[in-house]
Short mmCIF file of C-alpha atoms and ligand atoms in Angstrom, two decimals:
data_model
loop_
_atom_site.label_atom_id
_atom_site.label_comp_id
_atom_site.label_asym_id
_atom_site.label_seq_id
_atom_site.Cartn_x
_atom_site.Cartn_y
_atom_site.Cartn_z
CA MET A 61 111.43 9.26 1.13
CA ALA A 62 108.45 7.60 2.76
CA PHE A 63 105.50 7.37 0.39
CA ARG A 64 101.93 7.86 1.47
CA ALA A 65 98.72 6.92 -0.32
CA VAL A 66 97.07 9.69 -2.33
CA LYS A 67 94.80 11.84 -0.16
CA GLY A 68 91.26 10.47 -0.03
CA MET A 69 92.36 7.06 -1.36
CA ASN A 70 92.51 4.46 1.39
CA ASP A 71 94.23 1.13 1.76
CA ILE A 72 91.90 -1.64 2.81
CA LEU A 73 94.12 -3.76 5.02
CA PRO A 74 93.58 -7.45 5.80
CA ASN A 75 92.12 -6.66 9.23
CA ALA A 76 89.26 -4.89 7.44
CA SER A 77 88.93 -6.97 4.30
CA GLY A 78 86.77 -9.64 5.99
CA ARG A 79 84.04 -7.03 6.50
CA TRP A 80 84.32 -5.98 2.85
CA GLN A 81 84.05 -9.55 1.66
CA ARG A 82 80.93 -10.18 3.76
CA LEU A 83 79.34 -6.97 2.49
CA GLU A 84 80.13 -7.82 -1.12
CA ALA A 85 78.88 -11.40 -0.71
CA THR A 86 75.57 -10.20 0.75
CA PHE A 87 75.15 -7.72 -2.10
CA ARG A 88 75.88 -10.42 -4.69
CA ARG A 89 73.40 -12.80 -3.03
CA HIS A 90 70.58 -10.24 -3.06
CA ALA A 91 71.37 -9.19 -6.63
CA ASP A 92 71.35 -12.81 -7.73
CA LEU A 93 68.03 -13.45 -5.94
CA HIS A 94 66.55 -10.61 -7.99
CA GLY A 95 67.85 -12.01 -11.29
CA PHE A 96 70.85 -9.71 -11.82
CA GLU A 97 74.06 -10.89 -13.48
CA GLU A 98 77.49 -9.40 -12.94
CA VAL A 99 79.03 -7.08 -15.53
CA ARG A 100 82.62 -5.84 -15.28
CA VAL A 101 83.42 -2.73 -17.28
CA PRO A 102 86.67 -0.75 -17.48
CA ILE A 103 87.65 1.81 -14.86
CA LEU A 104 88.82 4.17 -17.59
CA GLU A 105 86.40 5.53 -20.19
CA HIS A 106 86.39 8.32 -22.74
CA THR A 107 85.78 11.62 -20.94
CA GLU A 108 82.98 12.50 -23.35
CA LEU A 109 80.90 9.53 -22.12
CA PHE A 110 80.61 11.08 -18.66
CA VAL A 111 80.15 14.62 -19.94
CA ARG A 112 77.27 13.49 -22.17
CA SER A 113 75.50 11.27 -19.66
CA ILE A 114 76.11 12.91 -16.26
CA GLY A 115 75.78 16.43 -17.68
CA GLU A 116 78.23 19.24 -18.37
CA VAL A 117 76.97 21.54 -15.63
CA THR A 118 77.19 19.18 -12.66
CA ASP A 119 79.61 19.04 -9.72
CA ILE A 120 80.99 15.73 -10.94
CA VAL A 121 81.83 16.88 -14.47
CA GLU A 122 82.81 20.45 -13.62
CA LYS A 123 84.97 19.77 -10.57
CA GLU A 124 85.42 16.17 -9.61
CA MET A 125 86.64 14.08 -12.52
CA TYR A 126 90.15 12.68 -12.75
CA SER A 127 90.62 13.39 -16.43
CA PHE A 128 93.73 13.42 -18.57
CA VAL A 129 94.81 13.31 -22.17
CA HIS A 130 96.89 10.32 -23.15
CA ARG A 131 98.18 10.11 -26.73
CA ASP A 132 95.40 12.39 -27.96
CA GLU A 133 92.66 10.50 -26.15
CA ALA A 134 90.69 12.35 -23.45
CA LEU A 135 90.17 9.78 -20.70
CA THR A 136 88.57 9.82 -17.25
CA LEU A 137 88.70 7.51 -14.25
CA ARG A 138 85.04 6.55 -13.85
CA PRO A 139 83.25 8.72 -11.25
CA GLU A 140 80.27 6.33 -11.27
CA GLY A 141 79.18 3.09 -12.90
CA THR A 142 75.97 3.77 -14.81
CA ALA A 143 77.44 5.48 -17.87
CA GLY A 144 80.01 2.72 -18.50
CA VAL A 145 77.44 -0.02 -18.03
CA ALA A 146 74.99 1.67 -20.44
CA ARG A 147 77.85 2.17 -22.90
CA ALA A 148 78.64 -1.57 -22.72
CA LEU A 149 74.96 -2.47 -23.31
CA VAL A 150 74.89 -0.30 -26.44
CA GLU A 151 78.35 -1.28 -27.69
CA HIS A 152 77.58 -5.00 -27.52
CA LYS A 153 73.96 -4.49 -28.69
CA LEU A 154 72.76 -6.56 -25.75
CA TYR A 155 69.45 -4.73 -25.69
CA ALA A 156 68.59 -6.89 -28.71
CA THR A 157 69.17 -10.28 -27.03
CA ALA A 158 66.67 -10.03 -24.16
CA PRO A 159 63.70 -7.76 -23.49
CA VAL A 160 64.99 -6.94 -20.02
CA THR A 161 68.64 -6.86 -18.97
CA ARG A 162 69.55 -6.85 -15.28
CA TRP A 163 73.18 -6.19 -14.48
CA TYR A 164 75.09 -5.58 -11.28
CA TYR A 165 78.63 -4.35 -10.68
CA LEU A 166 81.06 -3.70 -7.86
CA GLY A 167 84.19 -1.65 -7.86
CA PRO A 168 86.15 1.53 -7.25
CA MET A 169 84.93 4.94 -8.43
CA PHE A 170 86.90 8.19 -8.42
CA ARG A 171 85.82 11.72 -7.58
CA ALA A 172 88.14 14.58 -6.63
CA GLU A 173 85.98 15.77 -3.73
CA ARG A 174 87.12 17.25 -0.43
CA PRO A 175 87.76 14.12 1.63
CA GLN A 176 85.92 13.72 4.91
CA ARG A 177 84.27 10.91 6.86
CA GLY A 178 82.20 8.93 4.36
CA ARG A 179 83.47 10.96 1.41
CA LEU A 180 86.56 9.74 -0.41
CA ARG A 181 88.33 10.30 -3.68
CA GLN A 182 88.55 6.59 -4.39
CA PHE A 183 85.45 4.91 -3.01
CA HIS A 184 83.59 1.73 -3.83
CA GLN A 185 80.12 1.26 -5.18
CA ALA A 186 77.90 -1.74 -5.63
CA GLY A 187 75.18 -1.02 -8.14
CA CYS A 188 72.40 -2.56 -10.20
CA GLU A 189 70.95 -1.42 -13.53
CA ILE A 190 67.80 -2.66 -15.26
CA PHE A 191 67.31 -1.98 -18.97
CA GLY A 192 64.02 -2.51 -20.76
CA ASP A 193 61.38 -2.29 -18.01
CA PRO A 194 59.44 0.97 -18.02
CA GLY A 195 57.00 0.23 -15.20
CA PRO A 196 56.85 1.65 -11.67
CA ALA A 197 56.63 -1.86 -10.15
CA CYS A 198 60.22 -2.35 -11.29
CA ASP A 199 61.24 0.91 -9.56
CA ALA A 200 59.54 -0.16 -6.34
CA GLU A 201 61.13 -3.62 -6.38
CA LEU A 202 64.57 -2.09 -6.81
CA ILE A 203 64.04 0.29 -3.89
CA SER A 204 62.73 -2.43 -1.64
CA MET A 205 65.61 -4.70 -2.64
CA ILE A 206 68.05 -2.08 -1.30
CA VAL A 207 66.09 -1.78 1.94
CA ASP A 208 66.06 -5.57 2.38
CA LEU A 209 69.76 -5.78 1.58
CA LEU A 210 70.74 -3.03 4.01
CA THR A 211 68.48 -4.52 6.70
CA ASP A 212 70.02 -7.95 6.12
CA LEU A 213 73.47 -6.39 6.54
CA GLY A 214 72.38 -4.95 9.87
CA VAL A 215 72.09 -1.25 8.96
CA ALA A 216 69.56 0.37 11.27
CA GLU A 217 67.35 3.47 11.07
CA LEU A 218 66.79 3.46 7.31
CA GLU A 219 64.86 6.16 5.52
CA VAL A 220 63.72 6.06 1.90
CA ALA A 221 63.18 9.34 0.06
CA ILE A 222 61.51 9.36 -3.36
CA ASN A 223 60.66 11.96 -5.96
CA SER A 224 59.70 12.22 -9.60
CA LEU A 225 61.59 14.30 -12.13
CA GLY A 226 59.04 13.56 -14.85
CA GLY A 227 59.73 13.24 -18.55
CA PRO A 228 61.28 15.85 -20.86
CA GLY A 229 58.08 17.97 -21.05
CA THR A 230 57.79 18.20 -17.28
CA ARG A 231 61.48 18.95 -16.98
CA ALA A 232 61.19 21.90 -19.38
CA ARG A 233 58.11 23.26 -17.58
CA TYR A 234 59.75 22.90 -14.21
CA ARG A 235 62.92 24.58 -15.43
CA GLN A 236 60.85 27.61 -16.38
CA ALA A 237 59.00 27.61 -13.05
CA LEU A 238 62.25 27.29 -11.12
CA LEU A 239 63.95 30.02 -13.13
CA GLY A 240 60.95 32.27 -12.54
CA TYR A 241 61.40 31.75 -8.81
CA LEU A 242 65.23 31.82 -8.60
CA ALA A 243 66.11 34.61 -11.05
CA PRO A 244 64.69 37.45 -8.91
CA ARG A 245 66.57 35.94 -5.92
CA ALA A 246 69.91 35.52 -7.76
CA GLY A 247 71.60 37.96 -5.39
CA GLU A 248 70.86 35.71 -2.43
CA LEU A 249 72.42 32.61 -4.04
CA SER A 250 76.00 31.28 -3.71
CA ASP A 251 78.41 32.12 -6.55
CA THR A 252 78.26 28.57 -7.96
CA ALA A 253 74.47 28.56 -7.93
CA ARG A 254 74.30 31.97 -9.60
CA ALA A 255 76.66 30.76 -12.34
CA ARG A 256 74.39 27.72 -12.93
CA LEU A 257 71.15 29.66 -12.95
CA GLU A 258 70.72 29.76 -16.72
CA ALA A 259 72.57 26.58 -17.67
CA ASN A 260 71.13 24.15 -15.12
CA PRO A 261 68.84 25.61 -12.43
CA LEU A 262 67.83 22.13 -11.22
CA ARG A 263 71.33 21.59 -9.84
CA ILE A 264 70.78 24.52 -7.44
CA LEU A 265 68.24 22.39 -5.59
CA ASP A 266 70.89 19.92 -4.45
CA SER A 267 73.41 22.57 -3.41
CA LYS A 268 74.49 22.18 0.22
CA HIS A 269 75.46 25.86 0.50
CA PRO A 270 73.43 27.39 3.38
CA ARG A 271 72.35 30.40 1.26
CA ASP A 272 71.08 28.15 -1.55
CA VAL A 273 69.35 25.84 0.91
CA GLU A 274 67.53 28.83 2.39
CA VAL A 275 66.45 30.21 -0.98
CA CYS A 276 65.36 26.79 -2.25
CA ALA A 277 63.25 26.03 0.81
CA ALA A 278 60.29 27.86 -0.76
CA ALA A 279 61.02 26.94 -4.42
CA PRO A 280 58.15 25.52 -6.47
CA SER A 281 57.71 21.76 -6.34
CA ILE A 282 58.25 19.65 -9.45
CA LEU A 283 55.39 17.43 -8.31
CA ASP A 284 53.01 20.32 -9.04
CA VAL A 285 53.96 20.36 -12.73
CA LEU A 286 53.98 16.61 -13.51
CA ASP A 287 51.89 15.76 -16.56
CA ALA A 288 49.29 12.96 -16.46
CA GLU A 289 51.72 10.26 -17.60
CA ASP A 290 54.41 11.29 -15.09
CA ARG A 291 51.80 11.47 -12.34
CA ALA A 292 50.53 7.97 -13.19
CA HIS A 293 54.10 6.60 -12.97
CA PHE A 294 54.70 8.27 -9.62
CA ASP A 295 51.35 7.11 -8.22
CA GLY A 296 52.16 3.62 -9.49
CA LEU A 297 55.50 3.70 -7.68
CA ARG A 298 53.85 4.75 -4.43
CA ALA A 299 51.18 2.06 -4.73
CA ALA A 300 53.83 -0.61 -5.43
CA LEU A 301 55.94 0.51 -2.45
CA ASP A 302 52.82 0.35 -0.28
CA ALA A 303 52.07 -3.14 -1.61
CA LEU A 304 55.63 -4.17 -0.67
CA GLY A 305 55.28 -2.62 2.78
CA THR A 306 58.32 -0.39 2.20
CA PRO A 307 57.91 2.94 4.03
CA TYR A 308 59.07 6.08 2.21
CA ALA A 309 58.87 9.86 2.32
CA VAL A 310 58.18 12.03 -0.73
CA GLU A 311 60.84 14.76 -1.09
CA PRO A 312 59.91 17.12 -3.93
CA ARG A 313 63.38 18.71 -3.90
CA LEU A 314 65.27 15.45 -4.33
CA VAL A 315 66.87 15.98 -7.75
CA ARG A 316 70.24 14.25 -7.12
CA GLY A 317 73.54 15.39 -8.55
CA LEU A 318 73.43 13.80 -11.99
CA ASP A 319 71.51 15.15 -14.98
CA TYR A 320 70.41 11.85 -16.47
CA TYR A 321 67.46 11.14 -14.22
CA THR A 322 63.87 10.99 -15.51
CA HIS A 323 60.74 10.08 -13.52
CA THR A 324 61.72 8.22 -10.34
CA SER A 325 64.66 9.37 -8.25
CA PHE A 326 65.39 8.06 -4.76
CA GLU A 327 67.87 7.97 -1.91
CA ILE A 328 68.26 5.65 1.04
CA ARG A 329 69.79 7.10 4.18
CA SER A 330 70.54 5.94 7.68
CA ARG A 331 70.86 7.79 10.96
CA ALA A 332 72.91 4.93 12.43
CA GLY A 333 76.60 4.55 13.14
CA GLU A 334 79.27 7.13 12.45
CA LEU A 335 77.91 8.57 9.23
CA GLY A 336 77.36 12.19 10.22
CA SER A 337 76.27 14.34 7.31
CA GLN A 338 77.33 11.83 4.62
CA ASN A 339 74.39 9.60 5.48
CA THR A 340 73.14 8.76 1.99
CA LEU A 341 73.99 5.10 1.58
CA ALA A 342 72.40 4.53 -1.80
CA GLY A 343 70.95 6.65 -4.56
CA GLY A 344 69.46 6.05 -7.93
CA GLY A 345 66.61 6.53 -10.30
CA ARG A 346 65.31 6.17 -13.82
CA TYR A 347 67.30 7.35 -16.81
CA ASP A 348 65.04 6.54 -19.73
CA ALA A 349 66.92 8.75 -22.21
CA MET A 350 70.51 7.57 -21.71
CA VAL A 351 70.65 4.48 -23.92
CA ALA A 352 69.32 6.45 -26.91
CA GLU A 353 71.67 9.32 -26.07
CA LEU A 354 74.59 6.86 -26.27
CA GLY A 355 73.50 5.59 -29.69
CA GLY A 356 71.19 2.69 -28.80
CA PRO A 357 67.45 2.37 -29.34
CA GLY A 358 65.06 4.10 -26.92
CA THR A 359 65.29 1.88 -23.82
CA PRO A 360 63.83 2.61 -20.40
CA ALA A 361 66.34 2.11 -17.60
CA ILE A 362 66.62 2.38 -13.84
CA GLY A 363 69.36 1.66 -11.33
CA PHE A 364 71.06 2.54 -8.11
CA ALA A 365 74.48 2.48 -6.52
CA MET A 366 75.43 2.24 -2.90
CA GLY A 367 78.62 3.45 -1.26
CA LEU A 368 80.38 0.57 0.46
CA GLU A 369 82.53 2.72 2.76
CA ARG A 370 79.43 4.48 4.03
CA ILE A 371 77.62 1.22 4.66
CA LEU A 372 80.57 -0.04 6.69
CA LEU A 373 80.47 3.18 8.75
CA ALA A 374 76.78 2.61 9.40
CA LEU A 375 77.33 -0.92 10.67
CA PRO A 376 78.18 -1.77 14.26
CA GLU A 377 81.74 -2.97 14.92
CA PRO A 378 81.81 -6.68 14.15
CA ALA A 379 82.56 -9.31 16.77
CA PRO A 380 86.19 -10.49 16.55
CA SER A 381 86.45 -13.18 13.90
CA PRO A 382 86.61 -16.72 15.24
CA ARG A 383 89.86 -18.67 15.21
CA ARG A 384 90.35 -20.63 11.97
CA GLY A 385 92.55 -23.33 10.58
CA CYS A 386 95.90 -24.76 11.66
CA PHE A 387 99.32 -23.40 12.43
CA LEU A 388 102.09 -25.93 11.92
CA ALA A 389 105.11 -25.47 14.14
CA PRO A 390 107.89 -27.92 13.24
CA MET A 391 111.13 -27.89 15.22
CA GLY A 392 114.18 -29.21 13.37
CA GLN A 393 114.98 -30.37 9.87
CA ALA A 394 113.24 -33.74 9.90
CA ALA A 395 110.10 -32.29 11.48
CA THR A 396 109.99 -29.52 8.88
CA SER A 397 110.12 -32.08 6.05
CA ARG A 398 107.21 -33.98 7.60
CA ALA A 399 105.28 -30.75 8.28
CA LEU A 400 105.58 -29.65 4.64
CA GLY A 401 103.70 -32.77 3.57
CA LEU A 402 101.23 -32.47 6.41
CA ALA A 403 100.36 -28.87 5.50
CA ARG A 404 99.69 -29.92 1.94
CA GLU A 405 97.45 -32.79 3.06
CA LEU A 406 95.53 -30.43 5.37
CA ARG A 407 94.88 -27.96 2.54
CA ALA A 408 93.81 -30.79 0.22
CA ALA A 409 91.27 -31.72 2.93
CA GLY A 410 90.00 -28.13 2.95
CA VAL A 411 91.76 -27.09 6.15
CA ARG A 412 93.47 -23.69 6.17
CA ALA A 413 97.11 -24.38 7.08
CA GLU A 414 99.95 -21.98 7.77
CA LEU A 415 103.44 -23.43 8.10
CA ASP A 416 106.03 -21.54 10.11
CA ALA A 417 109.36 -23.20 9.45
CA ARG A 418 111.45 -20.49 11.06
CA GLY A 419 112.06 -22.66 14.13
CA GLY A 420 112.71 -21.29 17.60
CA SER A 421 111.65 -22.28 21.08
CA LEU A 422 108.34 -23.98 21.73
CA ARG A 423 107.23 -20.87 23.60
CA SER A 424 107.94 -18.51 20.73
CA LEU A 425 106.25 -20.89 18.26
CA LEU A 426 103.14 -21.03 20.43
CA ARG A 427 103.13 -17.25 20.71
CA ARG A 428 103.24 -17.00 16.90
CA ALA A 429 100.50 -19.62 16.57
CA ASP A 430 98.32 -17.65 18.95
CA GLY A 431 98.96 -14.39 17.06
CA SER A 432 98.15 -16.02 13.71
CA GLY A 433 94.48 -16.45 14.68
CA ALA A 434 94.66 -20.21 14.10
CA ARG A 435 92.32 -22.53 15.96
CA VAL A 436 94.79 -25.40 16.14
CA CYS A 437 98.56 -25.50 16.57
CA ILE A 438 100.34 -28.66 15.43
CA VAL A 439 103.68 -28.99 17.16
CA LEU A 440 106.12 -31.40 15.60
CA GLY A 441 109.61 -31.93 17.10
CA ASP A 442 112.13 -34.76 17.04
CA ALA A 443 110.57 -36.27 20.18
CA GLU A 444 107.09 -36.36 18.57
CA LEU A 445 108.47 -37.72 15.29
CA GLY A 446 110.24 -40.48 17.21
CA ARG A 447 106.92 -41.52 18.73
CA GLY A 448 105.02 -41.14 15.42
CA VAL A 449 102.71 -38.44 16.79
CA ALA A 450 102.14 -34.69 16.64
CA GLN A 451 101.10 -32.51 19.54
CA VAL A 452 97.76 -30.97 18.59
CA LYS A 453 96.76 -27.93 20.63
CA ASP A 454 93.29 -26.42 20.51
CA LEU A 455 94.10 -22.73 20.98
CA GLU A 456 90.52 -21.82 21.81
CA LEU A 457 89.72 -24.49 24.39
CA HIS A 458 93.33 -24.63 25.63
CA ALA A 459 93.32 -28.43 25.35
CA GLN A 460 96.06 -30.58 23.86
CA GLU A 461 96.73 -34.18 22.99
CA ASP A 462 99.20 -36.35 21.12
CA VAL A 463 97.66 -37.58 17.87
CA PRO A 464 99.19 -40.37 15.71
CA LEU A 465 100.57 -38.78 12.52
CA PRO A 466 98.24 -40.62 10.10
CA GLU A 467 95.26 -39.25 12.03
CA VAL A 468 96.37 -35.63 12.31
CA VAL A 469 94.53 -34.37 9.23
CA ALA A 470 91.17 -35.87 10.21
CA HIS A 471 91.62 -34.73 13.79
CA ALA A 472 92.51 -31.15 12.80
CA ALA A 473 89.66 -31.07 10.29
CA ALA A 474 87.21 -32.08 13.00
CA LEU A 475 88.53 -29.44 15.41
CA THR A 476 88.44 -26.63 12.87
CA GLY A 477 85.17 -27.74 11.30
CA SER A 478 86.85 -27.23 7.94
CA ALA A 479 85.92 -30.54 6.41
CA ALA A 480 82.25 -29.74 6.77
CA GLU A 481 82.88 -26.20 5.53
CA ALA A 482 84.79 -27.40 2.49
CA ALA A 483 82.12 -29.96 1.63
CA SER A 484 79.23 -27.52 1.93
P1 LIG B 721 75.56 8.85 -6.53
O1 LIG B 721 74.46 9.36 -5.67
O2 LIG B 721 76.48 9.84 -7.09
O3 LIG B 721 74.87 8.01 -7.68
O4 LIG B 721 76.39 7.78 -5.72
C1 LIG B 721 75.76 6.66 -5.13
C2 LIG B 721 76.34 6.40 -3.75
O5 LIG B 721 77.76 6.30 -3.82
C3 LIG B 721 76.11 7.52 -2.74
O6 LIG B 721 74.83 7.42 -2.16
C4 LIG B 721 77.20 7.26 -1.74
O7 LIG B 721 76.83 6.23 -0.85
C5 LIG B 721 78.33 6.76 -2.61
N1 LIG B 721 79.28 7.86 -2.90
C6 LIG B 721 79.19 8.81 -3.85
N2 LIG B 721 80.26 9.63 -3.80
C7 LIG B 721 81.04 9.18 -2.79
C8 LIG B 721 82.29 9.59 -2.24
N3 LIG B 721 82.98 10.61 -2.73
N4 LIG B 721 82.80 8.89 -1.19
C9 LIG B 721 82.13 7.83 -0.68
N5 LIG B 721 80.97 7.38 -1.17
C10 LIG B 721 80.41 8.05 -2.21
C11 LIG B 721 75.54 7.38 -8.68
O8 LIG B 721 76.73 7.21 -8.69
C12 LIG B 721 74.64 6.79 -9.74
N6 LIG B 721 75.49 6.12 -10.74
C13 LIG B 721 73.63 5.85 -9.13
C14 LIG B 721 72.75 5.24 -10.16
C15 LIG B 721 72.85 4.01 -10.70
N7 LIG B 721 71.72 5.83 -10.73
C16 LIG B 721 71.17 5.02 -11.62
N8 LIG B 721 71.89 3.91 -11.61
#
């Protein structure tokens, strides 16, 4: 039987992993520049953690979690990173060690959604969370960091959407206003939306069902019911984004799919590349109530996560990667013995070296060297050994010369530029 990967869970093969590594490195660099430190939390958490933080009546918790019971423990493959990171902060009482904690993370997340372009069941997020800073300047800096990061990566046609979900008082008032509007129109809503009407009417605003979208188009705006404090926060966010020169659009219906948001919520989208309808690259917001909800002290918090698969879809195809390193092609027993040592010396000098000791004709060895992506092929046969040299071929410039064996490492390092690379 031939096995296949689970639907919606992709292999990332070596021909793609270079792009992933560059994306991850750029994310880490920007996160570091903003003072974030990496946190690594488990992929598996107690199911209740996600139910409590994300909310019982949400798509993620109702339909999309990979949950199972193992030896009486209800466990779930993490559908997102925020809950686990906040749990770690509380569990290790790290809120007590510094007034502000800035953490970033990278890794796979799991949601049993219907797979399509840009929507997977195992996907990867890079995210940042800030604990302890209540101010809107912090929200604006985070948003503009994502814009800078995506721009640096080469993602074009970015759009920032922001909204405020206010504090608990505003939320309760808005719930009433929304119910007042939606209840008389219940018959026009989708079945899922109708079922959520009482329990969580806010979730109806982010339904993609055409009937719900139509009904919600004229729904009351949460921005009309913000209290003075919420309004001041939102105005502060807008002023800080203006000060940073980060353009944005206010979207009063942007509530996002998770229940934990308070005050600021935002999404960053792109019209570029092959994204289609899954064009939200990053989303986030404030969640000032979560740390207390998980058993810690009241701690303001804000964060975002971006979907790495989607970002790669938004980026133009990269130029083919340049040739790198050396391919050693010994012919015969004695040459292989010498090449083993040579390969080791090359690596010690910081030169990538691949040894192919399978033998064969010079032609087939050169074909393999070419296919390996190496910059330099070092051919070593009995004739070369007898003369104390190796044939060094530059596979990019199609030049070749005989180089005395003691000089091969320095020569190859110069051709591949690896010595400089290793030293830098
Ligand atoms: P989210 O909006 O659910 O937020 O996900 C963030 C990003 O992850 C999305 O904008 C998208 O790029 C990517 N994403 C989500 N689901 C999928 C999927 N099935 N396939 C591919 N990519 C996907 C959160 O997860 C929050 N934890 C963000 C946050 C952090 N809020 C505060 N802190």
